[in-house]
mmCIF file of C-alpha atoms and ligand atoms in Angstrom:
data_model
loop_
_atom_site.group_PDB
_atom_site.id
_atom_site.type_symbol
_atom_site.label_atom_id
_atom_site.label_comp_id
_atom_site.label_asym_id
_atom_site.label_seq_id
_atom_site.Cartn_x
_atom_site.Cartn_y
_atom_site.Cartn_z
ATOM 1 C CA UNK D 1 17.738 6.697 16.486
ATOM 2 C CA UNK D 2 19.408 9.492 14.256
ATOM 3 C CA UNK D 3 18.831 8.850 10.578
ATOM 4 C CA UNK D 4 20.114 10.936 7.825
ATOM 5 C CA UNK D 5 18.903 10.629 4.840
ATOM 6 C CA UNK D 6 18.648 12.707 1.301
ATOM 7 C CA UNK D 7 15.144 13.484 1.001
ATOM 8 C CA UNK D 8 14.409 11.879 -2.585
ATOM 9 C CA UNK D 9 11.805 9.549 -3.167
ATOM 10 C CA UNK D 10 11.923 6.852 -5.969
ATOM 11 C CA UNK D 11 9.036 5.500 -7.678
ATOM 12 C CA UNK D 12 9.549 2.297 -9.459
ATOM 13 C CA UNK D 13 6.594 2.019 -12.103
ATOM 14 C CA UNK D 14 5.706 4.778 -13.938
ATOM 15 C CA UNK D 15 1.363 3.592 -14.667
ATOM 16 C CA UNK D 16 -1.773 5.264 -13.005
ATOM 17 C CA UNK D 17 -0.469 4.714 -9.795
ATOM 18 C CA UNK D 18 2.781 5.357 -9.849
ATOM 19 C CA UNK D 19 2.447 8.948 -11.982
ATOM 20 C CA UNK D 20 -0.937 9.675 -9.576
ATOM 21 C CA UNK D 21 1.729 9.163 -6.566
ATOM 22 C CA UNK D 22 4.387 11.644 -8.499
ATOM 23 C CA UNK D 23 1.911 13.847 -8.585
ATOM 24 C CA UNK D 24 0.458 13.792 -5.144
ATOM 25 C CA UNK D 25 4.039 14.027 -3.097
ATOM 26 C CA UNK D 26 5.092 16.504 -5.776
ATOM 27 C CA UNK D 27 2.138 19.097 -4.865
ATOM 28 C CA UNK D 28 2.216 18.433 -1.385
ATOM 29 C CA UNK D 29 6.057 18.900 -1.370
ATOM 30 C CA UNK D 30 6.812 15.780 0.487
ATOM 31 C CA UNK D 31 10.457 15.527 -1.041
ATOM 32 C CA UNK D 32 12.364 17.950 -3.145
ATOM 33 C CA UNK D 33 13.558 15.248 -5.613
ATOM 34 C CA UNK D 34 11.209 12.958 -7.182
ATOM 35 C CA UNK D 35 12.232 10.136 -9.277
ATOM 36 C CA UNK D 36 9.854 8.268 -11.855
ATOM 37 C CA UNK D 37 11.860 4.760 -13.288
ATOM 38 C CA UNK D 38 9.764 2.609 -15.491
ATOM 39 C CA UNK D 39 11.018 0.020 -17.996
ATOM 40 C CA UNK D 40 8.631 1.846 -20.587
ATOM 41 C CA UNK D 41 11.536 4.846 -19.901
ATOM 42 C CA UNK D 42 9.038 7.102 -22.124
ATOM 43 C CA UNK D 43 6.425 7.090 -20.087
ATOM 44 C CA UNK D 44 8.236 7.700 -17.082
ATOM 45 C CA UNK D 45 9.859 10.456 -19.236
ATOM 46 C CA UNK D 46 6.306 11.799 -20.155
ATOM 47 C CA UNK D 47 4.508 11.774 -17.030
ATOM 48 C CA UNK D 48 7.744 13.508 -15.569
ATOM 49 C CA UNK D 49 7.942 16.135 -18.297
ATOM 50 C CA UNK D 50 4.236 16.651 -17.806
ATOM 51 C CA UNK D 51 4.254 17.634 -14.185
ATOM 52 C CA UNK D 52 7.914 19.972 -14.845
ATOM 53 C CA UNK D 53 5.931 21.852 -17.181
ATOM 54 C CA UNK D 54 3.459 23.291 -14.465
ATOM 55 C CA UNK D 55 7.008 23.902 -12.250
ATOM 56 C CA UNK D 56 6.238 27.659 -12.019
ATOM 57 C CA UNK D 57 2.845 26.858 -10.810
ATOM 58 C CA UNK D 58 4.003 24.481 -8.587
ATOM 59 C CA UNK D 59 5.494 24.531 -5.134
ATOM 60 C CA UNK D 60 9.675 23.428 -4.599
ATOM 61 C CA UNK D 61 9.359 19.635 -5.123
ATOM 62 C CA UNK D 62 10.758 18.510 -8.741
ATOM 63 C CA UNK D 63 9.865 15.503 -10.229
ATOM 64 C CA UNK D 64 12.347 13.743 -13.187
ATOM 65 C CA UNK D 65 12.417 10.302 -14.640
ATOM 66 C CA UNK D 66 15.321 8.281 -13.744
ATOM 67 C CA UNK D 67 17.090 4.783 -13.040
ATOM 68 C CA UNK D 68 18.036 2.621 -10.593
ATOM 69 C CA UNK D 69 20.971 4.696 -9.554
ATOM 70 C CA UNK D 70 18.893 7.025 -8.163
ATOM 71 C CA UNK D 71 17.678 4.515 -5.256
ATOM 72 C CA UNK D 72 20.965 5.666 -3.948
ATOM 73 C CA UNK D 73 20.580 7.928 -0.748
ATOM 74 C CA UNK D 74 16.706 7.811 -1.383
ATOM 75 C CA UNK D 75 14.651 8.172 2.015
ATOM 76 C CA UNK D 76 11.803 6.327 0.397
ATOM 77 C CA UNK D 77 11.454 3.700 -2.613
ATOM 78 C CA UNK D 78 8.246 2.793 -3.601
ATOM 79 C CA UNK D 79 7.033 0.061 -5.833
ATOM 80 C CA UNK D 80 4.575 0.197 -7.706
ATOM 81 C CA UNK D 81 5.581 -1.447 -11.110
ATOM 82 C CA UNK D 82 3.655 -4.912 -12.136
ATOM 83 C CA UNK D 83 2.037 -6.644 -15.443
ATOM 84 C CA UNK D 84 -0.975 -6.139 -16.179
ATOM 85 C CA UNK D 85 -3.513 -9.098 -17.011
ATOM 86 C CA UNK D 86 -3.122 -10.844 -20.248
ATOM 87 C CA UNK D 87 -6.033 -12.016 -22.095
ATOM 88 C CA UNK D 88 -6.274 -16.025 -20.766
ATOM 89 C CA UNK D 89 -3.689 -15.491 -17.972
ATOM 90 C CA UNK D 90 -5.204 -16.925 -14.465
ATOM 91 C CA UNK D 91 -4.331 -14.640 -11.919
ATOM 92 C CA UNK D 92 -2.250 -17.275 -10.282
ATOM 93 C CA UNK D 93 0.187 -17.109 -13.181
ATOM 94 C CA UNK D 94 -0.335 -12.942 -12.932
ATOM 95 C CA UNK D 95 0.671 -13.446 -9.204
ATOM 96 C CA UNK D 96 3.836 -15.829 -10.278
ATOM 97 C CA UNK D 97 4.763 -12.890 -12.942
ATOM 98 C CA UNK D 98 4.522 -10.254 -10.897
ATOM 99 C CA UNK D 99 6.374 -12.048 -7.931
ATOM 100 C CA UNK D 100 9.155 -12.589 -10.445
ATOM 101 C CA UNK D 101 9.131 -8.807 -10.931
ATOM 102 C CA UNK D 102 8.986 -7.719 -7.918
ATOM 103 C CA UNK D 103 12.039 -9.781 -6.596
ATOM 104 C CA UNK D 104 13.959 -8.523 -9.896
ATOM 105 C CA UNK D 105 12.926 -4.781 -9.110
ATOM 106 C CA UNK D 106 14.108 -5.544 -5.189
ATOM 107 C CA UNK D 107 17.695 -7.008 -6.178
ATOM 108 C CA UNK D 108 17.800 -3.693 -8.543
ATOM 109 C CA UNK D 109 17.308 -1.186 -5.938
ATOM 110 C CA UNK D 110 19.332 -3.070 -3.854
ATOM 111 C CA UNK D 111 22.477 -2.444 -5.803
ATOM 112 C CA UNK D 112 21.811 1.174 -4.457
ATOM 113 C CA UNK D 113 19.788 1.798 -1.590
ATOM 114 C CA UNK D 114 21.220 2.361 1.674
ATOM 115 C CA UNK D 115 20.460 1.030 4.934
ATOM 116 C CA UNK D 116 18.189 3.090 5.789
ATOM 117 C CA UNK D 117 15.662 3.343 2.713
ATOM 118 C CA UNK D 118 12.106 2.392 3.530
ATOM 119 C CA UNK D 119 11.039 -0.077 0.898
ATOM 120 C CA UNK D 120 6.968 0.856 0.063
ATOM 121 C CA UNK D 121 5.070 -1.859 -1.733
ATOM 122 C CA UNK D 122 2.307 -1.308 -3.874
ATOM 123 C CA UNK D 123 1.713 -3.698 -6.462
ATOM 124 C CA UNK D 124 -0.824 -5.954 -5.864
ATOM 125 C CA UNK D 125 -1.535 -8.254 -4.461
ATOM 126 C CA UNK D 126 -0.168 -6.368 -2.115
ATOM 127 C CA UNK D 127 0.549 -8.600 0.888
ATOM 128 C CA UNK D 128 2.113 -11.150 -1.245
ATOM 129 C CA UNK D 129 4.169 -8.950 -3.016
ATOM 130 C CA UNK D 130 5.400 -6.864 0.195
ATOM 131 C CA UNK D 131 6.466 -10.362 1.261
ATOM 132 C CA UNK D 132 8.089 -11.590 -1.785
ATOM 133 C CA UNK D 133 9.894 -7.981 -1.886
ATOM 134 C CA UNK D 134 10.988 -8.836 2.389
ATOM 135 C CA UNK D 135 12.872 -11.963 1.343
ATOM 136 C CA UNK D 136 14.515 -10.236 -1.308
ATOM 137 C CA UNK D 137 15.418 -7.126 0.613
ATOM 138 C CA UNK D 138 18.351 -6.798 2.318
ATOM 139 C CA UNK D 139 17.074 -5.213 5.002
ATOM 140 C CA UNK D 140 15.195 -5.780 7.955
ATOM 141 C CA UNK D 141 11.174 -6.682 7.654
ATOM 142 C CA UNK D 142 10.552 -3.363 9.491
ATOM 143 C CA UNK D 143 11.920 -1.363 5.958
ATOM 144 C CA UNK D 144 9.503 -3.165 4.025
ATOM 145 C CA UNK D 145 6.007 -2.180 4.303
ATOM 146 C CA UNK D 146 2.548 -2.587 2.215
ATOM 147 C CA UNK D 147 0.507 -0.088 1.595
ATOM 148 C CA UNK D 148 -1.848 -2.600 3.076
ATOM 149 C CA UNK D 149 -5.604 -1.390 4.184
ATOM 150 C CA UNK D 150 -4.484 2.270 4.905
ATOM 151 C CA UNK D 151 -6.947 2.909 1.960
ATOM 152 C CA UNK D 152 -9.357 0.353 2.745
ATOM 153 C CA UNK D 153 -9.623 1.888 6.227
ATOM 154 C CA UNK D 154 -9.675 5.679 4.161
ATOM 155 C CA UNK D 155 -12.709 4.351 2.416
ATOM 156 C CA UNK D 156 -14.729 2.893 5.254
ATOM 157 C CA UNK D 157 -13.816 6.060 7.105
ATOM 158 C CA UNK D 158 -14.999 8.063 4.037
ATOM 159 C CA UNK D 159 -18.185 6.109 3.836
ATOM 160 C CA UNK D 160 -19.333 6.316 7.678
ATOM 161 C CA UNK D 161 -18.470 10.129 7.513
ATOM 162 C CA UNK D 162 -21.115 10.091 4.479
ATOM 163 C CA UNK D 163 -23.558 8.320 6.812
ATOM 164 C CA UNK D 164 -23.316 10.243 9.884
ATOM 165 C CA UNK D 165 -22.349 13.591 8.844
ATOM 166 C CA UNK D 166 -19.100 13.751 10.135
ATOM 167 C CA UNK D 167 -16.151 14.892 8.706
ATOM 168 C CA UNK D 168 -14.301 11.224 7.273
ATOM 169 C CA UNK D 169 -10.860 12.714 9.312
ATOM 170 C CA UNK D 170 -12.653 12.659 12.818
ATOM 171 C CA UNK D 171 -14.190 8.951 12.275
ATOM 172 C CA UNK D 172 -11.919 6.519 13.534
ATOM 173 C CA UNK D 173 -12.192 3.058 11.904
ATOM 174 C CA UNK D 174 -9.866 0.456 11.072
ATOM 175 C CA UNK D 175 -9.978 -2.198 8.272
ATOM 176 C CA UNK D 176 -7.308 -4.920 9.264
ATOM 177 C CA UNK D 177 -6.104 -8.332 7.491
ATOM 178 C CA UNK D 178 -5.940 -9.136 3.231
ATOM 179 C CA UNK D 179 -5.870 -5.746 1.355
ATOM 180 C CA UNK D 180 -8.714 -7.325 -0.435
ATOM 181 C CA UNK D 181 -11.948 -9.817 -0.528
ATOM 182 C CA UNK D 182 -10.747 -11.018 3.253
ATOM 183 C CA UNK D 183 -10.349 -7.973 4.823
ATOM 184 C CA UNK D 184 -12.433 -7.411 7.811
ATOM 185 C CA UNK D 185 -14.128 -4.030 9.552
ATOM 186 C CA UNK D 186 -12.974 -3.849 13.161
ATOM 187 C CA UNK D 187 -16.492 -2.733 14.514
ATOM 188 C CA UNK D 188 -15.973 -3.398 18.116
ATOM 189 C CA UNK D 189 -13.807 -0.432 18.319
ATOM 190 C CA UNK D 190 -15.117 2.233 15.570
ATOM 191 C CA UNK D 191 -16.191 5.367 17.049
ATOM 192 C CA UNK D 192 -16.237 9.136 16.960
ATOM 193 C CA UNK D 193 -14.734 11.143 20.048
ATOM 194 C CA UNK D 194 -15.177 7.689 21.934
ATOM 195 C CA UNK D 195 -18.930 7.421 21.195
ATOM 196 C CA UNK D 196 -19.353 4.190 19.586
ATOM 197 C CA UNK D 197 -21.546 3.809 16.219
ATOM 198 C CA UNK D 198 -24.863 3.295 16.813
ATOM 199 C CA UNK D 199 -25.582 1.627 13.197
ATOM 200 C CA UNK D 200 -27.740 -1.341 12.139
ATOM 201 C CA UNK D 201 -26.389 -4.416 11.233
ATOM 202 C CA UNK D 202 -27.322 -4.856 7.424
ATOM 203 C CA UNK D 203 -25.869 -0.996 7.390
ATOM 204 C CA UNK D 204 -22.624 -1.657 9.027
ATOM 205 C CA UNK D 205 -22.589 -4.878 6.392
ATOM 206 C CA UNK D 206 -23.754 -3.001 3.453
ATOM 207 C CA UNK D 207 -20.440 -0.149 4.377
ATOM 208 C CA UNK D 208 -17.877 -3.450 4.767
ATOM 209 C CA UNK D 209 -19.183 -3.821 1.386
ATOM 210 C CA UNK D 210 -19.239 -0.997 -0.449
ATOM 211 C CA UNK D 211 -15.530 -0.747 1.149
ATOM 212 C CA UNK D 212 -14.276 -3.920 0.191
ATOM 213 C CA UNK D 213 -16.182 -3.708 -3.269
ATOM 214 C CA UNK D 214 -14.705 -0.129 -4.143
ATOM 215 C CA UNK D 215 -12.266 -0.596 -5.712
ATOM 216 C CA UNK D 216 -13.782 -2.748 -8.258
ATOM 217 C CA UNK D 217 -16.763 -0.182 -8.614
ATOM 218 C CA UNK D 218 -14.215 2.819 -9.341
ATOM 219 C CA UNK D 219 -11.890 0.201 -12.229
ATOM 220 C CA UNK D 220 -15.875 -0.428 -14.053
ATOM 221 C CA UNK D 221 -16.072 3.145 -14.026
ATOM 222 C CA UNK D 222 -12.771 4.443 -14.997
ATOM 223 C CA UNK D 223 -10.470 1.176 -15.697
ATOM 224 C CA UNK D 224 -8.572 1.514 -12.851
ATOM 225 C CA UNK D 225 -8.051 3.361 -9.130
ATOM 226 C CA UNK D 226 -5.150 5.556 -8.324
ATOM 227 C CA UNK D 227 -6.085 8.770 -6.532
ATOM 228 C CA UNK D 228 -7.125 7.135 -3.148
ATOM 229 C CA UNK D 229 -4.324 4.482 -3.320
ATOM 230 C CA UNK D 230 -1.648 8.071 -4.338
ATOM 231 C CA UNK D 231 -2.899 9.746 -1.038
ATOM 232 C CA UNK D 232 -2.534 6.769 0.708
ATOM 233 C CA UNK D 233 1.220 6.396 -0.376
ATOM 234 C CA UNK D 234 1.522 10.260 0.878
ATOM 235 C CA UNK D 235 0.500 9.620 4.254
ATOM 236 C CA UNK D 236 2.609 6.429 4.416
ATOM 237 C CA UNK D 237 5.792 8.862 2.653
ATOM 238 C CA UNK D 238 4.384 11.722 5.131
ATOM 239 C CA UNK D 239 5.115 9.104 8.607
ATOM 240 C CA UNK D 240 7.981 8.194 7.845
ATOM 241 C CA UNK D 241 9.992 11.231 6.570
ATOM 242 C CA UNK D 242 8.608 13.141 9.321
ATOM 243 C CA UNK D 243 9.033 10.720 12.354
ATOM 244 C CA UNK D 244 5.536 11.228 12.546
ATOM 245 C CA UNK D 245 5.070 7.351 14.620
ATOM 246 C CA UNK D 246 1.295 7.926 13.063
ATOM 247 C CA UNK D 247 -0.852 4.789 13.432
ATOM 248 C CA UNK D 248 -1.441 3.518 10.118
ATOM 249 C CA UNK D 249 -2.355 -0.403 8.932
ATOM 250 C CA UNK D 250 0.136 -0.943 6.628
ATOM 251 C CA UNK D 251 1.008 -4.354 5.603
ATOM 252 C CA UNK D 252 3.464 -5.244 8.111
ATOM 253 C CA UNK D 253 5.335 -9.123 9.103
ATOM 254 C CA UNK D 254 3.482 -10.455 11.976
ATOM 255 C CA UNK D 255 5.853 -11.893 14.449
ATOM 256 C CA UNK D 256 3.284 -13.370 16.727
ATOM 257 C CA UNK D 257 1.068 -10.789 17.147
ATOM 258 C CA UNK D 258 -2.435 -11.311 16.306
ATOM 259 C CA UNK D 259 -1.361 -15.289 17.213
ATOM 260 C CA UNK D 260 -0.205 -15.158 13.478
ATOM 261 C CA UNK D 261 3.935 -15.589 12.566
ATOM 262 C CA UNK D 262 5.709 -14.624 9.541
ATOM 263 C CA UNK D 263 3.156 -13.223 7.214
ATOM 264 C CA UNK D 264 2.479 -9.853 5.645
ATOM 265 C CA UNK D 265 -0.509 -8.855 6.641
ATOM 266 C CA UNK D 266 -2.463 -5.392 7.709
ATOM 267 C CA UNK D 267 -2.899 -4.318 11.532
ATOM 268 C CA UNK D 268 -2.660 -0.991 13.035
ATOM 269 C CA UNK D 269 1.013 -0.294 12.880
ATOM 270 C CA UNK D 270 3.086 2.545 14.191
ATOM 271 C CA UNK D 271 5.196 4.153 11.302
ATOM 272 C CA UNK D 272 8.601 6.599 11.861
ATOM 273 C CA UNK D 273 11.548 7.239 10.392
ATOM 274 C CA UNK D 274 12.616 3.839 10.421
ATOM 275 C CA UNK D 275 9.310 2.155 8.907
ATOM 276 C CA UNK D 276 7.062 -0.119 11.297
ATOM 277 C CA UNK D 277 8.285 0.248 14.392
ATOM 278 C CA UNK D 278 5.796 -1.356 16.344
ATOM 279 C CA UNK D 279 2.424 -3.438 16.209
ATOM 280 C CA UNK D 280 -0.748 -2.260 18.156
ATOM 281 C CA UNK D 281 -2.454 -5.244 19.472
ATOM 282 C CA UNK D 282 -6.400 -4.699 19.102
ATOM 283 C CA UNK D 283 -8.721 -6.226 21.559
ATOM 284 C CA UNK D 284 -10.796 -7.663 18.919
ATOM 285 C CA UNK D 285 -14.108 -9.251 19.549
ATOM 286 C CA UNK D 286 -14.481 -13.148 18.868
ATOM 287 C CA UNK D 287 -15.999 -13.043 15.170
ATOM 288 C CA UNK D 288 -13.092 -10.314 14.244
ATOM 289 C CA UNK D 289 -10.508 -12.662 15.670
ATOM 290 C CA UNK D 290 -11.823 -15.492 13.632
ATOM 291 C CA UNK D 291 -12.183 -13.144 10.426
ATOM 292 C CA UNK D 292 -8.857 -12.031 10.899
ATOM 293 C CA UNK D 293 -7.647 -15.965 11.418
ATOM 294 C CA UNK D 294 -9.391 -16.248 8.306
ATOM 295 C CA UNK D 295 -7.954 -13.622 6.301
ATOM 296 C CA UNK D 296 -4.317 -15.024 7.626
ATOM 297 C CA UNK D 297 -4.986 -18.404 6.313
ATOM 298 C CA UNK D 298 -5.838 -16.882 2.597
ATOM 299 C CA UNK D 299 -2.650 -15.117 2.492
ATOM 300 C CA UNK D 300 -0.623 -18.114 4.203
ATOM 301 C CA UNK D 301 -1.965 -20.018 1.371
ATOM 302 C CA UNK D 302 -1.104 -17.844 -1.335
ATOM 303 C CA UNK D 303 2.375 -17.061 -0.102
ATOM 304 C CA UNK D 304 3.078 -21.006 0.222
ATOM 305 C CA UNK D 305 1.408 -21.248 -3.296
ATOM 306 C CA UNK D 306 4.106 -19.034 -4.518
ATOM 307 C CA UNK D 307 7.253 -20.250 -2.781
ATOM 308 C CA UNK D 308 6.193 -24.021 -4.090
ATOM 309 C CA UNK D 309 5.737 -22.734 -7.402
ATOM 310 C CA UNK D 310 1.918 -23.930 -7.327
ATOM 311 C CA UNK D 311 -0.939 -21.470 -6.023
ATOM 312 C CA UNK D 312 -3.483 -23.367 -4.981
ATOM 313 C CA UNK D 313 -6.652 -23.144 -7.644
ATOM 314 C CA UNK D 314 -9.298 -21.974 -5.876
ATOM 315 C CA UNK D 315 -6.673 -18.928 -3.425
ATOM 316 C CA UNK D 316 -7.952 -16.492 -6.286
ATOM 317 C CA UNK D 317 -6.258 -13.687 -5.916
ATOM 318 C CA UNK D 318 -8.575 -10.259 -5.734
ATOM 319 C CA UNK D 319 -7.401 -7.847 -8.066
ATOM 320 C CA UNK D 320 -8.690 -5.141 -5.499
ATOM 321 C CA UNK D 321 -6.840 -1.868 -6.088
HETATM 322 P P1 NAD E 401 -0.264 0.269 -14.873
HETATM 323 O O1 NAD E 401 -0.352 -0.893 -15.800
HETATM 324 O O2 NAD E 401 -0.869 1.575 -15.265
HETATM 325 O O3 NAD E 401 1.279 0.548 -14.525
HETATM 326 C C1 NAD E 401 2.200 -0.454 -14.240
HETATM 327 C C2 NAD E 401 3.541 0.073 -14.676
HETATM 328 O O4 NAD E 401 4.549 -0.860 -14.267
HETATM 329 C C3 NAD E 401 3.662 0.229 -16.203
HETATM 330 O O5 NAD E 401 4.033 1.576 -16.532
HETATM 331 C C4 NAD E 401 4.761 -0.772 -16.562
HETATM 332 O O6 NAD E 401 5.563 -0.350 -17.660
HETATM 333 C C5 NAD E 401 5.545 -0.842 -15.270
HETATM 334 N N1 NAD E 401 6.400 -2.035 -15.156
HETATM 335 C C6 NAD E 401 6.076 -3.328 -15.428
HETATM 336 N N2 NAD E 401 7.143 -4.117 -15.196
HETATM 337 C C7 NAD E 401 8.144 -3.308 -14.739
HETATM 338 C C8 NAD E 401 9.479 -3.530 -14.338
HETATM 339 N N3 NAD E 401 10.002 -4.763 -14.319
HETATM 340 N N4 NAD E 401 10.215 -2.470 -13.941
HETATM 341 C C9 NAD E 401 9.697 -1.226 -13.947
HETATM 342 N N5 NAD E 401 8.438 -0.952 -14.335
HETATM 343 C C10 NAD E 401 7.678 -1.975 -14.729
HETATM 344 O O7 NAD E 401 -0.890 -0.226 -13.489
HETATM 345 P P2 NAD E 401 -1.396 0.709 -12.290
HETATM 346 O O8 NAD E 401 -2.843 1.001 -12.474
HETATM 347 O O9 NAD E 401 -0.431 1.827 -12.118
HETATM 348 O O10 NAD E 401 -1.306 -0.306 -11.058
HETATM 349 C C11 NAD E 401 -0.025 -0.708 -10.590
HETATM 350 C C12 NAD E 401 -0.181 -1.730 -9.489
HETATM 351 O O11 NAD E 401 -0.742 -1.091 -8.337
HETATM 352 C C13 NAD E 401 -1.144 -2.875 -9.823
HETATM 353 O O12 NAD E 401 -0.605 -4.083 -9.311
HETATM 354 C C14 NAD E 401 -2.410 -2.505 -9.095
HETATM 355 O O13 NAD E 401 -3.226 -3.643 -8.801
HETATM 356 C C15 NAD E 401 -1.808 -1.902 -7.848
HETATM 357 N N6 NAD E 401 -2.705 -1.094 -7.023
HETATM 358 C C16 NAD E 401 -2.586 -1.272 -5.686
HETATM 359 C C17 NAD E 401 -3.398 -0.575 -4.816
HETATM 360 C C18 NAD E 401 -3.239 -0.802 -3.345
HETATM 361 O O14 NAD E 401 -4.087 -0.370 -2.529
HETATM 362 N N7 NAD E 401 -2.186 -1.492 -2.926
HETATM 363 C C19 NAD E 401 -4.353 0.321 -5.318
HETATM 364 C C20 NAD E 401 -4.430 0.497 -6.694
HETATM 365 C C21 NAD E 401 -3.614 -0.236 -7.552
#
């Protein structure tokens, strides 16, 4: 498939993680023409100005704030806008506000993008969301990917690389299902050059744990994460503007794999040029396939919440960034 495409990515939300992403793509030169659009236009107009005035330093990306216009001809938008907790607000209401905004940000871009742009969701909850931006899009589920557990899988690959002395790239471990509290370790087939992880059980649990949990560790340290999640968004950005067909678990729309059927959700996932172009079945183990069966049915709930208008009470939604 021949795609061409002017290489300009658009970041819609302007906060730690959108300006962290600016930054990120805009050393590593991942497109000359970055675009920051935030309804707070000055702070997409600060964090842009911020990063032009190191231009000299920097390498031949630009970065600029911008509007909805510029989705036109982008390779890339990414999404990353959403409201913030309000003192009282249940996070089912938080999930109804920022589904609301999402689909409002989708029609937006959609006024511009063309065919080919690769819708990349980041908002959270960010299976939800990448669904709730799918029905909106007018494009095929394929364009419109999560950032899913590519950094969930980045931190439990981090965190075994700690443990066995092995550099985190070489470790090869995937975290698969919710991006958040129902995501599950796929054990059965984590390994380094093909020798399988000889670890304890209380240490592999105490790892899902600290990987799941990590988020929430770094936002009672700092008051939020964005780093990670930015270098996440690269290598997502990085796949598909190179063709790269990288294996990634992004949030993707299961169409029967898995045994699961319309619903966003995060498996091992080739990514090119064209977004997810295919699904890589896992042999998983019996526990893993009912953890993942699990995980489904959280997210099948809170999607159904959402499209009834009434998430269910106890489907909290993590706030796991
Ligand atoms: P933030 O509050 O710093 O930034 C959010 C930005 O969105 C603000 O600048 C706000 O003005 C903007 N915004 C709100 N409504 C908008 C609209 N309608 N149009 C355009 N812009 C709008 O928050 P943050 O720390 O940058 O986090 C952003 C989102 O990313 C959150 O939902 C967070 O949970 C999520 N996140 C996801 C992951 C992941 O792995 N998927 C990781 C970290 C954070």
């Amino acid at each position: 498939m021949t795609v061409s495409r002017t290489p300009r990515i658009v970041i819609i939300g302007a906060g730690a993680v959108g300006a962290d992403t600016a930054y990120t793509l805009y050393l590593r030169e991942r497109a000359p023409d970055i675009v920051l659009v935030d309804i707070d236009e000055q702070r997409a107009r600060g964090e842009a100005l911020d990063m032009q005035h190191g231009q000299a330093l920097a390498g031949g990306a630009r970065v600029r704030a911008g509007d909805y216009a510029d989705c036109a001809g982008a390779a890339i938008v990414i999404i990353t806008a959403g409201a913030a907790q309000k003192p009282g607000q249940s996070r089912e209401a938080l999930l109804e506000r920022n589904g609301a905004i999402m689909a409002s940000i989708v029609a937006a871009a959609e006024r511009h993008m063309g065919p080919d742009t690769v819708l990349l969701i980041a908002t959270n909850p960010v299976d939800t969301l990448a669904q709730i931006a799918a029905r909106h899009a007018e494009r095929p589920n394929s364009q419109v990917i999560g950032s899913g557990t590519v950094l969930d899988s980045a931190r439990l690959r981090w965190g075994l690389g700690e443990v066995l002395g092995v550099d985190a790239r070489h470790v090869h471990a995937h975290v698969i299902g919710e991006h958040g509290d129902s995501e599950l370790v796929v054990w059965s087939h984590a390994q380094v050059a093909g020798a399988p992880l000889a670890l304890p059980a209380a240490q592999r649990e105490e790892i899902a744990r600290a990987t799941r949990d990590g988020a929430y560790e770094v936002i009672r340290a700092k008051g939020h994460t964005s780093y990670a999640i930015a270098l996440s968004l690269d290598r997502i950005c990085a796949a598909i503007l190179n063709d790269d067909h990288a294996v990634l678990t992004v949030s993707t729309n299961l169409d029967g794999a898995y045994g699961v059927s319309d619903l966003y959700l995060s498996v091992p996932c080739v990514v090119g040029r064209a977004g997810v172009e295919r699904v890589i079945e896992m042999a998983l183990d019996g526990p893993e396939r009912a953890a993942l069966a699990h995980s489904a049915s959280v997210l099948r709930a809170r999607i159904d919440g959402i499209a009834s208008g009434t998430p269910e009470a106890d489907n909290a939604v993590s706030t796991s960034g």
